[in-house]
Amino acid sequence: MSRSMAIIGADPPSRLAGIRRLEALGFRAFPASVTEFDGTWAIRLTPAYPARRLNSVNPLDPGDNARIPERISAIERRFREAGRPIVFRLSPLAPPALVEHLDEEGWPRFDESCVLTADLSEVDLTGTIDRLPFKDIERYVDASLSVHGRSPKLANGLKRVIEDIAPVKTMFVRQEPAGASLGVAMAIHERDISGVLDVAVAADHRRKGIGRELVASALSYVRHRGAKTAWVQVEASNEPGLALYRSFGFTEAYRYVYRAREEVRV
């Protein structure tokens, strides 16, 4: 069994334990300003930045299914106070009774995403460019917002999120000679496992190998620093992204999906 498969295990108990580990890694890699708990439901809120994963309810135990309507009402008030719509982010750790309740109430599903893992000892990085990490957070933020096509008004909030990342973070930016940003990626390294996040290429520079180059550079960098396993998150509808990661040897560990009263696009 490869190390990446060992992360999630083969039987239900070890698989759920592996998913909890990957969920915790994801939370630390993209930290919310405030995290509260209602039982084992992690309530993540970030007033300064509107990303759904930073402003969502994340159930972490399939058995935590008591008083679902009452808890949703209380949490919804908390989100309203923070100026955010309530959004659930449901992984295989979500209670089936909660999923059934949201189905009955007509909460739509949207933006299903895949969490993938890879054994770095099996990833072929021959010919990879050892790109120097980017040190300036403010310039990285500007580059990230630019290639994602997001508003520059989000810069202060994203900067705060990146500054709050506790594990070792390494930023990569591909630029034109004139300085325009073409692509970005970030690696989060924690003990023997690393996440590769925020991978994006400017719309008019896609399908030129820039994304592959950035991902390869990030994987090479963390492997040289002791990472044995890598993980990524990518939307299930992003076929080019999935094909890219699969070409490096990533395989699916699990999926998660967002649920809200109305689809929330951020």
CSV table of C-alpha atoms in Angstrom, one decimal:
chain,number,residue,atom,x,y,z
A,1,MET,CA,0.0,0.0,0.0
A,2,SER,CA,1.4,3.4,-1.0
A,3,ARG,CA,1.8,6.1,1.7
A,4,SER,CA,-1.0,8.2,0.1
A,5,MET,CA,-3.4,5.3,0.4
A,6,ALA,CA,-2.3,4.7,4.0
A,7,ILE,CA,-3.4,8.3,4.8
A,8,ILE,CA,-7.1,7.3,4.2
A,9,GLY,CA,-7.0,3.6,5.0
A,10,ALA,CA,-9.0,0.8,3.5
A,11,ASP,CA,-11.7,0.1,6.1
A,12,PRO,CA,-14.3,2.6,7.3
A,13,PRO,CA,-12.8,3.5,10.7
A,14,SER,CA,-9.3,4.1,9.4
A,15,ARG,CA,-10.7,5.9,6.3
A,16,LEU,CA,-12.6,8.3,8.5
A,17,ALA,CA,-9.6,8.9,10.7
A,18,GLY,CA,-7.6,9.7,7.5
A,19,ILE,CA,-10.2,12.1,6.3
A,20,ARG,CA,-10.2,13.8,9.7
A,21,ARG,CA,-6.4,14.3,9.4
A,22,LEU,CA,-6.7,15.7,5.9
A,23,GLU,CA,-9.5,18.0,7.0
A,24,ALA,CA,-7.4,19.3,9.9
A,25,LEU,CA,-4.5,19.9,7.6
A,26,GLY,CA,-6.8,21.8,5.3
A,27,PHE,CA,-8.1,24.0,8.2
A,28,ARG,CA,-4.5,24.8,9.3
A,29,ALA,CA,-3.4,25.5,5.7
A,30,PHE,CA,-6.2,28.0,5.2
A,31,PRO,CA,-7.0,29.3,8.7
A,32,ALA,CA,-10.3,31.0,9.6
A,33,SER,CA,-10.2,34.1,11.9
A,34,VAL,CA,-12.6,32.4,14.3
A,35,THR,CA,-13.3,28.7,14.8
A,36,GLU,CA,-16.1,27.7,17.2
A,37,PHE,CA,-17.7,24.3,17.8
A,38,ASP,CA,-21.2,23.1,18.2
A,39,GLY,CA,-20.5,19.5,19.3
A,40,THR,CA,-18.2,18.3,16.5
A,41,TRP,CA,-19.5,20.8,14.0
A,42,ALA,CA,-16.6,23.2,13.3
A,43,ILE,CA,-18.0,26.7,12.6
A,44,ARG,CA,-15.4,28.7,10.7
A,45,LEU,CA,-15.8,32.5,10.2
A,46,THR,CA,-13.6,35.0,8.6
A,47,PRO,CA,-15.1,38.5,8.3
A,48,ALA,CA,-12.2,39.9,6.3
A,49,TYR,CA,-12.3,37.3,3.5
A,50,PRO,CA,-15.4,35.8,1.9
A,51,ALA,CA,-14.0,32.3,0.8
A,52,ARG,CA,-16.6,29.6,1.5
A,53,ARG,CA,-14.1,27.3,3.2
A,54,LEU,CA,-13.3,30.1,5.6
A,55,ASN,CA,-17.0,30.8,6.3
A,56,SER,CA,-18.7,27.5,6.6
A,57,VAL,CA,-20.0,24.8,9.0
A,58,ASN,CA,-17.8,21.6,8.8
A,59,PRO,CA,-19.3,18.5,10.6
A,60,LEU,CA,-16.5,16.2,11.7
A,61,ASP,CA,-18.4,13.2,13.1
A,62,PRO,CA,-21.0,11.1,11.3
A,63,GLY,CA,-22.7,10.3,14.6
A,64,ASP,CA,-23.2,13.9,15.8
A,65,ASN,CA,-26.8,14.2,14.6
A,66,ALA,CA,-28.8,15.5,17.6
A,67,ARG,CA,-31.1,18.5,17.4
A,68,ILE,CA,-30.3,19.3,13.8
A,69,PRO,CA,-33.0,21.9,13.1
A,70,GLU,CA,-32.3,23.8,16.4
A,71,ARG,CA,-28.5,23.8,15.8
A,72,ILE,CA,-28.9,25.1,12.3
A,73,SER,CA,-31.1,27.9,13.5
A,74,ALA,CA,-28.6,28.9,16.2
A,75,ILE,CA,-25.6,28.7,13.8
A,76,GLU,CA,-27.5,30.7,11.2
A,77,ARG,CA,-27.9,33.5,13.7
A,78,ARG,CA,-24.2,33.4,14.3
A,79,PHE,CA,-23.4,33.7,10.6
A,80,ARG,CA,-26.0,36.5,10.2
A,81,GLU,CA,-24.2,38.4,13.0
A,82,ALA,CA,-20.9,38.0,11.1
A,83,GLY,CA,-22.5,39.3,7.9
A,84,ARG,CA,-22.2,35.9,6.1
A,85,PRO,CA,-24.8,33.5,4.7
A,86,ILE,CA,-24.8,30.1,6.4
A,87,VAL,CA,-22.9,27.5,4.3
A,88,PHE,CA,-22.3,23.8,5.1
A,89,ARG,CA,-19.2,22.1,3.8
A,90,LEU,CA,-20.0,18.4,3.9
A,91,SER,CA,-17.3,15.7,3.7
A,92,PRO,CA,-17.8,12.0,4.4
A,93,LEU,CA,-17.6,13.0,8.1
A,94,ALA,CA,-21.0,14.7,7.9
A,95,PRO,CA,-23.9,12.9,9.6
A,96,PRO,CA,-26.3,11.2,7.1
A,97,ALA,CA,-29.2,12.7,9.1
A,98,LEU,CA,-27.9,16.2,8.4
A,99,VAL,CA,-27.6,15.4,4.7
A,100,GLU,CA,-31.2,14.1,4.7
A,101,HIS,CA,-32.4,17.2,6.5
A,102,LEU,CA,-30.8,19.6,4.0
A,103,ASP,CA,-32.2,17.5,1.2
A,104,GLU,CA,-35.7,17.8,2.7
A,105,GLU,CA,-35.3,21.5,3.2
A,106,GLY,CA,-34.2,22.0,-0.4
A,107,TRP,CA,-30.7,23.3,0.2
A,108,PRO,CA,-28.9,23.0,-3.1
A,109,ARG,CA,-25.5,21.3,-3.6
A,110,PHE,CA,-22.8,23.2,-5.4
A,111,ASP,CA,-19.1,23.2,-6.1
A,112,GLU,CA,-18.3,19.6,-5.3
A,113,SER,CA,-14.5,19.3,-4.8
A,114,CYS,CA,-12.0,16.4,-4.7
A,115,VAL,CA,-9.2,15.9,-2.1
A,116,LEU,CA,-6.4,14.0,-3.8
A,117,THR,CA,-3.2,12.6,-2.3
A,118,ALA,CA,0.1,11.3,-3.8
A,119,ASP,CA,3.1,9.4,-2.5
A,120,LEU,CA,6.0,11.8,-3.3
A,121,SER,CA,8.5,8.9,-3.6
A,122,GLU,CA,6.5,7.7,-6.6
A,123,VAL,CA,6.1,11.1,-8.3
A,124,ASP,CA,8.4,11.7,-11.3
A,125,LEU,CA,9.8,15.2,-11.1
A,126,THR,CA,12.6,14.7,-13.7
A,127,GLY,CA,13.5,18.0,-15.3
A,128,THR,CA,11.7,20.1,-12.8
A,129,ILE,CA,12.8,23.7,-12.5
A,130,ASP,CA,13.9,24.5,-8.9
A,131,ARG,CA,12.1,27.8,-8.7
A,132,LEU,CA,13.0,30.1,-5.9
A,133,PRO,CA,10.2,30.7,-3.4
A,134,PHE,CA,8.5,34.1,-3.3
A,135,LYS,CA,9.1,35.9,0.0
A,136,ASP,CA,6.9,39.0,-0.3
A,137,ILE,CA,3.3,38.2,1.0
A,138,GLU,CA,1.8,41.5,-0.3
A,139,ARG,CA,3.1,40.9,-3.8
A,140,TYR,CA,2.0,37.3,-3.7
A,141,VAL,CA,-1.5,38.4,-2.7
A,142,ASP,CA,-1.6,40.8,-5.6
A,143,ALA,CA,-0.4,38.1,-8.0
A,144,SER,CA,-3.0,35.6,-6.6
A,145,LEU,CA,-5.9,37.9,-6.9
A,146,SER,CA,-4.8,39.0,-10.4
A,147,VAL,CA,-4.5,35.5,-11.9
A,148,HIS,CA,-7.7,34.3,-10.2
A,149,GLY,CA,-9.5,37.4,-11.5
A,150,ARG,CA,-10.6,38.5,-8.1
A,151,SER,CA,-11.1,42.0,-6.8
A,152,PRO,CA,-8.0,43.9,-5.5
A,153,LYS,CA,-10.3,45.0,-2.6
A,154,LEU,CA,-9.8,41.5,-1.1
A,155,ALA,CA,-6.1,42.0,-0.7
A,156,ASN,CA,-6.0,43.0,3.0
A,157,GLY,CA,-8.2,40.0,3.9
A,158,LEU,CA,-6.2,37.5,1.9
A,159,LYS,CA,-2.9,38.9,3.3
A,160,ARG,CA,-4.3,38.4,6.8
A,161,VAL,CA,-5.2,34.8,6.1
A,162,ILE,CA,-1.8,34.0,4.7
A,163,GLU,CA,0.0,35.7,7.6
A,164,ASP,CA,-2.1,33.5,10.0
A,165,ILE,CA,-1.0,30.2,8.4
A,166,ALA,CA,0.9,28.4,11.2
A,167,PRO,CA,2.7,25.6,9.3
A,168,VAL,CA,5.6,26.4,7.0
A,169,LYS,CA,4.3,28.2,3.9
A,170,THR,CA,6.2,28.5,0.6
A,171,MET,CA,4.9,30.8,-2.2
A,172,PHE,CA,5.6,30.5,-5.9
A,173,VAL,CA,4.9,33.0,-8.6
A,174,ARG,CA,5.6,32.8,-12.4
A,175,GLN,CA,6.0,36.2,-13.9
A,176,GLU,CA,6.7,37.7,-17.3
A,177,PRO,CA,10.0,39.5,-17.7
A,178,ALA,CA,8.1,42.8,-17.5
A,179,GLY,CA,6.7,41.7,-14.1
A,180,ALA,CA,3.1,40.7,-15.0
A,181,SER,CA,1.9,37.6,-13.0
A,182,LEU,CA,1.2,34.5,-15.0
A,183,GLY,CA,0.6,31.9,-12.3
A,184,VAL,CA,0.8,31.2,-8.6
A,185,ALA,CA,1.0,28.3,-6.2
A,186,MET,CA,1.5,27.8,-2.5
A,187,ALA,CA,2.9,24.8,-0.5
A,188,ILE,CA,2.1,24.2,3.1
A,189,HIS,CA,4.5,21.9,4.8
A,190,GLU,CA,3.7,20.1,8.1
A,191,ARG,CA,5.9,17.3,9.3
A,192,ASP,CA,5.9,14.6,6.5
A,193,ILE,CA,2.9,15.9,4.5
A,194,SER,CA,2.4,19.0,2.4
A,195,GLY,CA,-0.5,20.6,0.7
A,196,VAL,CA,-0.3,22.4,-2.6
A,197,LEU,CA,-2.9,25.2,-2.7
A,198,ASP,CA,-4.0,28.3,-4.6
A,199,VAL,CA,-2.7,26.9,-7.9
A,200,ALA,CA,-3.9,29.2,-10.7
A,201,VAL,CA,-2.8,30.5,-14.1
A,202,ALA,CA,-4.0,33.8,-15.7
A,203,ALA,CA,-6.8,33.1,-18.1
A,204,ASP,CA,-4.9,34.1,-21.3
A,205,HIS,CA,-1.9,32.0,-20.4
A,206,ARG,CA,-3.5,28.6,-19.7
A,207,ARG,CA,-2.6,25.4,-21.6
A,208,LYS,CA,1.0,26.6,-21.8
A,209,GLY,CA,2.4,24.3,-19.1
A,210,ILE,CA,2.6,27.0,-16.5
A,211,GLY,CA,0.4,25.2,-14.0
A,212,ARG,CA,2.4,22.0,-14.4
A,213,GLU,CA,5.7,23.9,-13.9
A,214,LEU,CA,4.4,25.5,-10.7
A,215,VAL,CA,3.0,22.3,-9.2
A,216,ALA,CA,6.2,20.4,-10.0
A,217,SER,CA,8.3,23.1,-8.4
A,218,ALA,CA,6.2,23.1,-5.3
A,219,LEU,CA,6.3,19.3,-5.0
A,220,SER,CA,10.0,19.2,-5.6
A,221,TYR,CA,10.6,21.9,-3.0
A,222,VAL,CA,8.6,20.1,-0.2
A,223,ARG,CA,10.0,16.6,-1.1
A,224,HIS,CA,13.5,18.0,-0.6
A,225,ARG,CA,12.4,19.2,2.8
A,226,GLY,CA,11.1,15.8,4.0
A,227,ALA,CA,7.5,15.6,2.8
A,228,LYS,CA,6.5,12.0,2.0
A,229,THR,CA,2.9,12.7,1.0
A,230,ALA,CA,1.2,15.6,-0.8
A,231,TRP,CA,-2.4,16.6,-0.9
A,232,VAL,CA,-4.4,19.0,-3.1
A,233,GLN,CA,-8.0,20.1,-3.3
A,234,VAL,CA,-9.6,20.7,-6.7
A,235,GLU,CA,-13.2,21.3,-7.9
A,236,ALA,CA,-14.7,18.1,-9.4
A,237,SER,CA,-15.8,20.1,-12.5
A,238,ASN,CA,-12.2,21.2,-13.2
A,239,GLU,CA,-11.2,18.5,-15.6
A,240,PRO,CA,-7.9,20.1,-16.7
A,241,GLY,CA,-6.9,20.5,-13.0
A,242,LEU,CA,-7.8,16.9,-12.2
A,243,ALA,CA,-5.9,15.7,-15.3
A,244,LEU,CA,-2.9,17.7,-14.2
A,245,TYR,CA,-2.8,16.2,-10.7
A,246,ARG,CA,-3.5,12.6,-11.9
A,247,SER,CA,-0.5,12.9,-14.2
A,248,PHE,CA,1.6,13.4,-11.2
A,249,GLY,CA,0.2,10.3,-9.5
A,250,PHE,CA,-2.5,11.9,-7.3
A,251,THR,CA,-5.5,9.7,-6.5
A,252,GLU,CA,-8.8,10.7,-4.9
A,253,ALA,CA,-9.1,10.3,-1.2
A,254,TYR,CA,-12.6,11.8,-0.7
A,255,ARG,CA,-14.9,14.6,-1.8
A,256,TYR,CA,-16.8,17.4,-0.2
A,257,VAL,CA,-19.6,19.6,-1.3
A,258,TYR,CA,-21.2,22.9,-0.2
A,259,ARG,CA,-24.8,23.3,0.8
A,260,ALA,CA,-26.6,26.6,1.4
A,261,ARG,CA,-30.2,27.9,1.2
A,262,GLU,CA,-29.1,29.6,-2.0
A,263,GLU,CA,-25.9,28.9,-4.0
A,264,VAL,CA,-23.2,31.2,-2.7
A,265,ARG,CA,-20.6,32.1,-5.3
A,266,VAL,CA,-17.3,33.4,-4.0
